[in-house]
mmCIF file of N, CA and C in Angstrom:
data_model
loop_
_atom_site.group_PDB
_atom_site.id
_atom_site.type_symbol
_atom_site.label_atom_id
_atom_site.label_comp_id
_atom_site.label_asym_id
_atom_site.label_seq_id
_atom_site.Cartn_x
_atom_site.Cartn_y
_atom_site.Cartn_z
ATOM 1 N N VAL X 29 -7.807 83.776 176.675
ATOM 2 C CA VAL X 29 -7.753 84.471 175.920
ATOM 3 C C VAL X 29 -6.012 84.538 175.971
ATOM 4 N N LEU X 30 -5.664 84.919 177.076
ATOM 5 C CA LEU X 30 -4.417 84.899 177.287
ATOM 6 C C LEU X 30 -3.455 83.962 176.570
ATOM 7 N N GLU X 31 -3.682 82.841 176.811
ATOM 8 C CA GLU X 31 -3.309 81.414 176.313
ATOM 9 C C GLU X 31 -3.567 81.027 175.067
ATOM 10 N N VAL X 32 -4.260 81.854 174.393
ATOM 11 C CA VAL X 32 -4.345 81.363 172.750
ATOM 12 C C VAL X 32 -3.251 82.798 172.491
ATOM 13 N N ILE X 33 -3.477 83.706 172.746
ATOM 14 C CA ILE X 33 -2.588 84.584 172.507
ATOM 15 C C ILE X 33 -0.914 84.198 172.712
ATOM 16 N N ALA X 34 -0.671 83.383 173.746
ATOM 17 C CA ALA X 34 0.414 82.996 173.847
ATOM 18 C C ALA X 34 1.354 81.388 172.818
ATOM 19 N N GLU X 35 0.215 80.820 172.588
ATOM 20 C CA GLU X 35 0.413 79.858 171.903
ATOM 21 C C GLU X 35 0.477 80.903 171.006
ATOM 22 N N ALA X 36 0.226 81.612 170.076
ATOM 23 C CA ALA X 36 0.431 81.978 168.485
ATOM 24 C C ALA X 36 1.829 82.291 168.932
ATOM 25 N N ALA X 37 1.940 82.849 169.413
ATOM 26 C CA ALA X 37 3.154 83.951 169.786
ATOM 27 C C ALA X 37 4.677 82.996 170.280
ATOM 28 N N GLN X 38 4.259 81.804 169.654
ATOM 29 C CA GLN X 38 5.482 80.903 169.726
ATOM 30 C C GLN X 38 6.439 81.007 168.854
ATOM 31 N N PRO X 39 7.865 81.012 169.424
ATOM 32 C CA PRO X 39 8.699 81.124 168.381
ATOM 33 C C PRO X 39 8.993 80.226 166.885
ATOM 34 N N ARG X 40 8.970 80.758 166.191
ATOM 35 C CA ARG X 40 9.157 79.746 164.474
ATOM 36 C C ARG X 40 10.460 79.532 164.533
ATOM 37 N N PRO X 41 10.646 77.974 164.222
ATOM 38 C CA PRO X 41 12.156 76.856 164.231
ATOM 39 C C PRO X 41 12.597 77.664 163.111
ATOM 40 N N ARG X 42 12.381 77.810 162.010
ATOM 41 C CA ARG X 42 12.931 78.533 161.214
ATOM 42 C C ARG X 42 13.228 79.718 161.157
ATOM 43 N N MET X 43 12.476 80.647 161.604
ATOM 44 C CA MET X 43 12.864 81.933 162.060
ATOM 45 C C MET X 43 14.527 81.791 163.192
ATOM 46 N N LEU X 44 14.239 80.894 164.019
ATOM 47 C CA LEU X 44 15.617 81.039 164.790
ATOM 48 C C LEU X 44 16.246 80.452 164.285
ATOM 49 N N GLU X 45 16.352 79.441 163.168
ATOM 50 C CA GLU X 45 17.803 78.927 162.749
ATOM 51 C C GLU X 45 17.875 80.209 161.644
ATOM 52 N N ALA X 46 17.516 81.263 161.105
ATOM 53 C CA ALA X 46 17.970 82.094 160.282
ATOM 54 C C ALA X 46 18.269 83.260 161.133
ATOM 55 N N VAL X 47 18.204 83.382 162.685
ATOM 56 C CA VAL X 47 18.613 83.680 163.762
ATOM 57 C C VAL X 47 20.543 83.822 163.166
ATOM 58 N N ASP X 48 20.127 82.204 164.183
ATOM 59 C CA ASP X 48 21.894 81.629 164.211
ATOM 60 C C ASP X 48 22.482 81.980 162.602
ATOM 61 N N ARG X 49 22.119 82.083 161.709
ATOM 62 C CA ARG X 49 22.726 82.381 160.579
ATOM 63 C C ARG X 49 23.262 83.435 160.323
ATOM 64 N N ILE X 50 22.361 84.431 160.384
ATOM 65 C CA ILE X 50 22.767 86.146 160.616
ATOM 66 C C ILE X 50 23.832 86.541 161.847
ATOM 67 N N ARG X 51 23.601 86.047 162.527
ATOM 68 C CA ARG X 51 24.819 86.076 163.876
ATOM 69 C C ARG X 51 26.278 85.454 163.074
ATOM 70 N N GLU X 52 26.110 84.430 162.600
ATOM 71 C CA GLU X 52 27.120 83.242 162.181
ATOM 72 C C GLU X 52 27.539 84.571 161.211
ATOM 73 N N ALA X 53 27.586 85.217 160.973
ATOM 74 C CA ALA X 53 27.674 86.290 159.351
ATOM 75 C C ALA X 53 28.240 87.308 160.410
ATOM 76 N N GLY X 54 28.191 87.724 161.354
ATOM 77 C CA GLY X 54 28.889 88.338 162.018
ATOM 78 C C GLY X 54 28.090 89.739 162.086
ATOM 79 N N LEU X 55 26.632 89.518 161.976
ATOM 80 C CA LEU X 55 25.124 91.218 162.515
ATOM 81 C C LEU X 55 24.834 90.705 163.874
ATOM 82 N N ARG X 56 24.802 91.557 163.690
ATOM 83 C CA ARG X 56 23.447 91.754 165.692
ATOM 84 C C ARG X 56 22.276 91.550 165.128
ATOM 85 N N VAL X 57 21.665 90.669 166.090
ATOM 86 C CA VAL X 57 20.717 90.198 165.742
ATOM 87 C C VAL X 57 19.390 90.820 167.246
ATOM 88 N N GLY X 58 18.628 91.257 167.417
ATOM 89 C CA GLY X 58 17.330 92.001 168.645
ATOM 90 C C GLY X 58 16.048 91.466 168.093
ATOM 91 N N VAL X 59 15.335 91.045 169.157
ATOM 92 C CA VAL X 59 13.841 91.105 169.016
ATOM 93 C C VAL X 59 13.476 92.100 170.211
ATOM 94 N N ILE X 60 12.039 92.677 169.817
ATOM 95 C CA ILE X 60 11.023 93.711 170.368
ATOM 96 C C ILE X 60 9.858 92.814 170.370
ATOM 97 N N THR X 61 9.502 92.253 171.962
ATOM 98 C CA THR X 61 8.469 91.367 171.775
ATOM 99 C C THR X 61 7.390 92.075 172.893
ATOM 100 N N ASN X 62 6.147 91.964 172.017
ATOM 101 C CA ASN X 62 5.188 92.895 173.092
ATOM 102 C C ASN X 62 4.528 91.236 173.803
ATOM 103 N N ASN X 63 4.700 91.418 175.016
ATOM 104 C CA ASN X 63 4.499 90.695 175.978
ATOM 105 C C ASN X 63 3.900 90.737 177.651
ATOM 106 N N TRP X 64 3.619 89.896 177.874
ATOM 107 C CA TRP X 64 3.258 89.632 179.222
ATOM 108 C C TRP X 64 4.152 89.564 180.607
ATOM 109 N N VAL X 65 4.187 89.755 182.115
ATOM 110 C CA VAL X 65 4.971 89.487 182.533
ATOM 111 C C VAL X 65 5.005 87.924 182.978
ATOM 112 N N SER X 66 3.915 87.693 182.858
ATOM 113 C CA SER X 66 3.109 86.392 183.632
ATOM 114 C C SER X 66 3.780 85.169 182.332
ATOM 115 N N LYS X 67 2.943 86.028 181.282
ATOM 116 C CA LYS X 67 2.887 84.964 179.925
ATOM 117 C C LYS X 67 4.110 85.743 178.786
ATOM 118 N N ASP X 68 4.975 84.889 179.100
ATOM 119 C CA ASP X 68 6.741 84.934 177.979
ATOM 120 C C ASP X 68 6.639 84.045 176.707
ATOM 121 N N ALA X 69 4.852 83.379 176.562
ATOM 122 C CA ALA X 69 5.229 82.134 175.177
ATOM 123 C C ALA X 69 7.148 81.476 175.122
ATOM 124 N N GLY X 70 7.575 81.374 176.214
ATOM 125 C CA GLY X 70 8.683 80.623 175.953
ATOM 126 C C GLY X 70 10.231 81.790 175.342
ATOM 127 N N TRP X 71 9.796 83.157 175.875
ATOM 128 C CA TRP X 71 11.011 83.681 174.674
ATOM 129 C C TRP X 71 11.933 84.515 175.744
ATOM 130 N N SER X 72 11.522 83.969 177.180
ATOM 131 C CA SER X 72 12.917 84.637 178.187
ATOM 132 C C SER X 72 13.858 83.657 177.891
ATOM 133 N N SER X 73 13.217 82.403 177.710
ATOM 134 C CA SER X 73 14.610 81.004 177.389
ATOM 135 C C SER X 73 15.373 81.286 176.407
ATOM 136 N N LEU X 74 14.906 82.233 175.273
ATOM 137 C CA LEU X 74 15.596 82.450 173.528
ATOM 138 C C LEU X 74 16.452 83.179 174.127
ATOM 139 N N ALA X 75 16.246 84.965 175.540
ATOM 140 C CA ALA X 75 16.977 85.841 175.211
ATOM 141 C C ALA X 75 18.185 85.600 175.030
ATOM 142 N N GLY X 76 19.429 84.748 174.932
ATOM 143 C CA GLY X 76 20.734 84.847 175.220
ATOM 144 C C GLY X 76 21.134 84.511 173.438
ATOM 145 N N ARG X 77 20.664 84.144 173.227
ATOM 146 C CA ARG X 77 20.212 84.119 171.411
ATOM 147 C C ARG X 77 20.250 85.030 170.477
ATOM 148 N N PHE X 78 19.786 85.962 171.387
ATOM 149 C CA PHE X 78 20.118 87.287 170.721
ATOM 150 C C PHE X 78 21.041 88.372 171.577
ATOM 151 N N ASP X 79 21.839 89.640 170.466
ATOM 152 C CA ASP X 79 22.166 91.095 171.135
ATOM 153 C C ASP X 79 21.397 91.677 171.882
ATOM 154 N N ALA X 80 20.356 91.271 171.903
ATOM 155 C CA ALA X 80 19.576 92.805 171.906
ATOM 156 C C ALA X 80 18.016 91.910 172.236
ATOM 157 N N PHE X 81 17.528 91.669 173.473
ATOM 158 C CA PHE X 81 15.973 91.387 173.779
ATOM 159 C C PHE X 81 15.461 92.400 174.519
ATOM 160 N N VAL X 82 14.649 93.068 173.935
ATOM 161 C CA VAL X 82 13.542 93.990 174.659
ATOM 162 C C VAL X 82 12.296 93.844 174.273
ATOM 163 N N GLU X 83 11.806 93.485 175.896
ATOM 164 C CA GLU X 83 10.381 93.185 176.235
ATOM 165 C C GLU X 83 9.260 94.139 176.676
ATOM 166 N N SER X 84 7.901 94.262 175.940
ATOM 167 C CA SER X 84 7.282 95.385 177.063
ATOM 168 C C SER X 84 6.856 95.114 177.748
ATOM 169 N N ALA X 85 6.786 93.944 178.290
ATOM 170 C CA ALA X 85 6.668 94.000 180.209
ATOM 171 C C ALA X 85 7.637 94.398 180.670
ATOM 172 N N VAL X 86 8.449 94.213 180.151
ATOM 173 C CA VAL X 86 9.890 95.428 180.990
ATOM 174 C C VAL X 86 10.082 96.592 181.245
ATOM 175 N N GLU X 87 9.813 96.902 179.522
ATOM 176 C CA GLU X 87 10.170 98.169 178.868
ATOM 177 C C GLU X 87 8.784 99.279 179.626
ATOM 178 N N ARG X 88 7.829 98.487 179.766
ATOM 179 C CA ARG X 88 6.043 99.196 179.737
ATOM 180 C C ARG X 88 5.758 100.074 178.634
ATOM 181 N N ILE X 89 6.340 99.781 177.800
ATOM 182 C CA ILE X 89 5.754 100.333 176.407
ATOM 183 C C ILE X 89 5.452 99.230 175.542
ATOM 184 N N ARG X 90 5.097 99.420 174.753
ATOM 185 C CA ARG X 90 4.807 98.433 173.627
ATOM 186 C C ARG X 90 4.523 98.536 171.991
ATOM 187 N N LYS X 91 5.090 98.016 170.976
ATOM 188 C CA LYS X 91 5.089 98.307 169.271
ATOM 189 C C LYS X 91 3.378 98.223 169.084
ATOM 190 N N PRO X 92 2.921 99.774 168.859
ATOM 191 C CA PRO X 92 4.184 100.534 167.911
ATOM 192 C C PRO X 92 4.635 102.088 167.854
ATOM 193 N N ASP X 93 4.500 101.993 169.744
ATOM 194 C CA ASP X 93 5.355 103.004 170.414
ATOM 195 C C ASP X 93 7.072 103.347 169.594
ATOM 196 N N PRO X 94 7.381 104.052 168.863
ATOM 197 C CA PRO X 94 8.577 104.243 168.027
ATOM 198 C C PRO X 94 9.335 104.301 169.256
ATOM 199 N N ARG X 95 8.980 104.557 170.734
ATOM 200 C CA ARG X 95 10.592 104.609 172.026
ATOM 201 C C ARG X 95 10.772 102.511 172.044
ATOM 202 N N ILE X 96 9.817 102.363 171.578
ATOM 203 C CA ILE X 96 10.921 100.750 171.562
ATOM 204 C C ILE X 96 11.729 100.172 171.047
ATOM 205 N N TYR X 97 11.693 100.927 169.738
ATOM 206 C CA TYR X 97 12.506 100.723 168.089
ATOM 207 C C TYR X 97 13.536 101.317 168.980
ATOM 208 N N ARG X 98 13.438 102.387 169.348
ATOM 209 C CA ARG X 98 14.716 103.284 169.762
ATOM 210 C C ARG X 98 15.611 102.559 170.745
ATOM 211 N N ILE X 99 14.951 101.634 171.599
ATOM 212 C CA ILE X 99 15.814 101.312 173.009
ATOM 213 C C ILE X 99 16.259 99.952 171.917
ATOM 214 N N ALA X 100 15.758 98.999 171.059
ATOM 215 C CA ALA X 100 16.086 97.820 170.640
ATOM 216 C C ALA X 100 17.664 98.623 169.586
ATOM 217 N N CYS X 101 17.324 99.556 168.934
ATOM 218 C CA CYS X 101 18.651 100.634 168.216
ATOM 219 C C CYS X 101 19.999 100.540 169.378
ATOM 220 N N GLU X 102 19.511 101.355 170.465
ATOM 221 C CA GLU X 102 20.730 101.668 171.192
ATOM 222 C C GLU X 102 20.886 100.988 172.069
ATOM 223 N N ARG X 103 20.628 99.446 172.193
ATOM 224 C CA ARG X 103 20.988 97.891 172.698
ATOM 225 C C ARG X 103 21.834 97.206 172.047
ATOM 226 N N LEU X 104 21.953 97.817 170.442
ATOM 227 C CA LEU X 104 22.180 96.749 169.317
ATOM 228 C C LEU X 104 23.406 97.899 168.772
ATOM 229 N N GLY X 105 23.208 98.782 169.447
ATOM 230 C CA GLY X 105 24.542 100.167 169.550
ATOM 231 C C GLY X 105 24.400 100.157 167.717
ATOM 232 N N VAL X 106 23.466 100.007 167.184
ATOM 233 C CA VAL X 106 23.025 100.702 165.375
ATOM 234 C C VAL X 106 22.419 101.840 164.951
ATOM 235 N N VAL X 107 22.088 102.667 164.795
ATOM 236 C CA VAL X 107 21.466 103.394 164.151
ATOM 237 C C VAL X 107 20.123 103.021 163.017
ATOM 238 N N PRO X 108 19.080 103.232 163.177
ATOM 239 C CA PRO X 108 17.817 102.919 162.694
ATOM 240 C C PRO X 108 17.846 102.204 160.583
ATOM 241 N N ASP X 109 18.544 103.297 160.354
ATOM 242 C CA ASP X 109 19.278 102.873 158.673
ATOM 243 C C ASP X 109 19.842 101.546 158.425
ATOM 244 N N GLU X 110 20.097 101.335 159.582
ATOM 245 C CA GLU X 110 21.451 99.964 159.450
ATOM 246 C C GLU X 110 20.327 98.903 159.614
ATOM 247 N N CYS X 111 18.841 99.098 160.578
ATOM 248 C CA CYS X 111 18.458 97.992 160.430
ATOM 249 C C CYS X 111 17.668 96.956 159.692
ATOM 250 N N VAL X 112 17.112 96.133 160.131
ATOM 251 C CA VAL X 112 15.993 95.575 158.749
ATOM 252 C C VAL X 112 14.711 95.124 160.507
ATOM 253 N N PHE X 113 14.010 95.328 160.354
ATOM 254 C CA PHE X 113 12.656 94.941 161.102
ATOM 255 C C PHE X 113 11.848 94.412 160.522
ATOM 256 N N LEU X 114 11.293 93.152 161.007
ATOM 257 C CA LEU X 114 10.200 91.814 160.031
ATOM 258 C C LEU X 114 8.981 91.981 162.014
ATOM 259 N N ASP X 115 8.024 92.056 160.831
ATOM 260 C CA ASP X 115 7.165 91.784 162.280
ATOM 261 C C ASP X 115 5.200 91.276 161.079
ATOM 262 N N ASP X 116 4.867 90.665 162.151
ATOM 263 C CA ASP X 116 3.680 89.926 161.268
ATOM 264 C C ASP X 116 2.464 91.093 161.378
ATOM 265 N N ILE X 117 2.259 92.129 161.968
ATOM 266 C CA ILE X 117 1.530 93.034 161.987
ATOM 267 C C ILE X 117 2.021 94.439 161.567
ATOM 268 N N GLY X 118 1.133 94.313 160.439
ATOM 269 C CA GLY X 118 1.833 95.934 159.766
ATOM 270 C C GLY X 118 1.643 97.239 160.541
ATOM 271 N N SER X 119 1.027 97.317 161.508
ATOM 272 C CA SER X 119 0.797 98.914 162.136
ATOM 273 C C SER X 119 2.422 98.816 163.078
ATOM 274 N N ASN X 120 2.818 97.683 163.586
ATOM 275 C CA ASN X 120 4.138 97.641 163.639
ATOM 276 C C ASN X 120 5.044 97.829 163.232
ATOM 277 N N LEU X 121 4.916 97.610 161.543
ATOM 278 C CA LEU X 121 6.141 97.905 160.638
ATOM 279 C C LEU X 121 6.064 99.794 160.246
ATOM 280 N N LYS X 122 5.083 100.193 160.429
ATOM 281 C CA LYS X 122 5.348 101.753 160.234
ATOM 282 C C LYS X 122 6.038 102.793 160.800
ATOM 283 N N PRO X 123 6.079 102.329 162.217
ATOM 284 C CA PRO X 123 6.937 103.643 163.044
ATOM 285 C C PRO X 123 8.406 102.772 162.489
ATOM 286 N N ALA X 124 8.551 101.872 162.453
ATOM 287 C CA ALA X 124 10.310 101.431 162.107
ATOM 288 C C ALA X 124 10.614 102.096 160.629
ATOM 289 N N ARG X 125 9.587 101.763 160.080
ATOM 290 C CA ARG X 125 9.860 102.180 158.802
ATOM 291 C C ARG X 125 10.176 104.016 158.425
ATOM 292 N N ALA X 126 9.355 104.010 159.672
ATOM 293 C CA ALA X 126 9.414 106.180 159.502
ATOM 294 C C ALA X 126 10.471 106.694 159.862
ATOM 295 N N MET X 127 11.280 105.674 160.950
ATOM 296 C CA MET X 127 12.604 105.769 161.757
ATOM 297 C C MET X 127 13.793 105.321 160.966
ATOM 298 N N GLY X 128 13.332 104.824 159.261
ATOM 299 C CA GLY X 128 14.688 104.611 158.477
ATOM 300 C C GLY X 128 15.171 102.970 158.611
ATOM 301 N N MET X 129 14.309 101.835 159.217
ATOM 302 C CA MET X 129 14.502 100.760 158.606
ATOM 303 C C MET X 129 14.134 100.535 157.517
ATOM 304 N N THR X 130 14.460 99.216 157.647
ATOM 305 C CA THR X 130 13.779 98.499 155.733
ATOM 306 C C THR X 130 12.748 97.237 156.817
ATOM 307 N N THR X 131 11.615 97.014 156.063
ATOM 308 C CA THR X 131 10.938 96.871 156.965
ATOM 309 C C THR X 131 10.332 95.875 156.318
ATOM 310 N N ILE X 132 10.151 94.481 156.723
ATOM 311 C CA ILE X 132 9.284 92.937 156.018
ATOM 312 C C ILE X 132 8.333 92.363 156.613
ATOM 313 N N LYS X 133 7.130 92.525 156.032
ATOM 314 C CA LYS X 133 6.246 91.580 156.363
ATOM 315 C C LYS X 133 5.821 90.045 156.738
ATOM 316 N N VAL X 134 5.794 89.712 157.833
ATOM 317 C CA VAL X 134 6.619 88.485 157.785
ATOM 318 C C VAL X 134 4.460 87.376 157.798
ATOM 319 N N SER X 135 4.042 87.377 156.702
ATOM 320 C CA SER X 135 2.878 86.667 156.534
ATOM 321 C C SER X 135 3.138 85.235 156.235
ATOM 322 N N ASP X 136 4.082 84.905 155.897
ATOM 323 C CA ASP X 136 4.717 83.593 155.008
ATOM 324 C C ASP X 136 5.975 83.725 155.736
ATOM 325 N N PRO X 137 6.654 83.037 156.876
ATOM 326 C CA PRO X 137 7.675 82.800 157.188
ATOM 327 C C PRO X 137 9.198 82.715 155.848
ATOM 328 N N ASP X 138 8.782 81.669 155.332
ATOM 329 C CA ASP X 138 9.839 81.395 154.203
ATOM 330 C C ASP X 138 9.397 82.790 153.081
ATOM 331 N N GLU X 139 8.535 83.271 152.920
ATOM 332 C CA GLU X 139 8.509 84.630 151.826
ATOM 333 C C GLU X 139 9.363 85.695 152.443
ATOM 334 N N ALA X 140 8.998 85.798 153.845
ATOM 335 C CA ALA X 140 10.239 86.511 154.821
ATOM 336 C C ALA X 140 11.308 86.833 154.709
ATOM 337 N N LEU X 141 11.685 85.593 155.043
ATOM 338 C CA LEU X 141 13.237 84.897 154.365
ATOM 339 C C LEU X 141 13.704 85.421 153.376
ATOM 340 N N ALA X 142 12.702 84.753 152.313
ATOM 341 C CA ALA X 142 13.845 85.132 150.822
ATOM 342 C C ALA X 142 14.064 86.752 151.399
ATOM 343 N N GLU X 143 12.945 87.762 151.363
ATOM 344 C CA GLU X 143 13.261 88.883 151.340
ATOM 345 C C GLU X 143 14.199 89.431 152.190
ATOM 346 N N LEU X 144 14.697 88.694 153.537
ATOM 347 C CA LEU X 144 15.374 89.464 154.352
ATOM 348 C C LEU X 144 16.964 88.666 153.602
ATOM 349 N N SER X 145 16.764 87.566 153.069
ATOM 350 C CA SER X 145 18.136 86.947 152.514
ATOM 351 C C SER X 145 18.465 88.096 151.060
ATOM 352 N N GLU X 146 17.225 88.131 150.336
ATOM 353 C CA GLU X 146 17.847 89.593 149.721
ATOM 354 C C GLU X 146 18.406 90.679 149.889
ATOM 355 N N VAL X 147 17.696 91.614 150.728
ATOM 356 C CA VAL X 147 18.172 92.648 151.598
ATOM 357 C C VAL X 147 19.809 92.250 152.101
ATOM 358 N N LEU X 148 19.882 91.181 152.631
ATOM 359 C CA LEU X 148 21.318 90.826 153.139
ATOM 360 C C LEU X 148 21.979 89.943 152.021
ATOM 361 N N GLY X 149 21.891 89.937 151.511
ATOM 362 C CA GLY X 149 22.805 89.969 150.319
ATOM 363 C C GLY X 149 23.314 87.983 150.678
ATOM 364 N N PHE X 150 22.660 86.946 151.513
ATOM 365 C CA PHE X 150 23.210 86.236 152.031
ATOM 366 C C PHE X 150 22.002 85.466 151.803
ATOM 367 N N ASP X 151 21.853 83.579 151.979
ATOM 368 C CA ASP X 151 20.830 83.315 152.241
ATOM 369 C C ASP X 151 20.804 83.030 153.827
ATOM 370 N N VAL X 152 19.445 83.226 154.631
ATOM 371 C CA VAL X 152 19.347 82.892 155.736
ATOM 372 C C VAL X 152 18.744 81.522 156.307
#
C-alpha cells in the first residue's frame, strides 16, 4: 500500500515549473508534505528547490493539523494571509483557509495553475 501511495505522490513536473517561475518572480515557495521516514517519494531530493520544506515525518504532525501550516509560515517568514495554499485534498485546505490563506484545490493541475496565475497576477 505504501508503494502505491508513494507512486501517487510523485511531484508533478508542471507544478515544479510553476515553482521555478514563482521563485523567479521573487516570491517565496514552501511545501508541506505528509510523508513517511522511509517513503519520501523522491521529495527530499527536491527540498532545495523550495524556501521551506516541511515534512510530517520530521515534524511528527500531519496535515490537516493547523500547527504544520504555522510551521511553514514561520519558516517562510510570512503570515497566513500572505499565503496561497494548494492541495489536492479538501480537508487539508480547510485549516489553511481558516487561518487566512487563499486556498486552491488541485483536482486538475492546469486548472489549479490557471487559478494561481489569477491570484498572483502573472502566468505561472
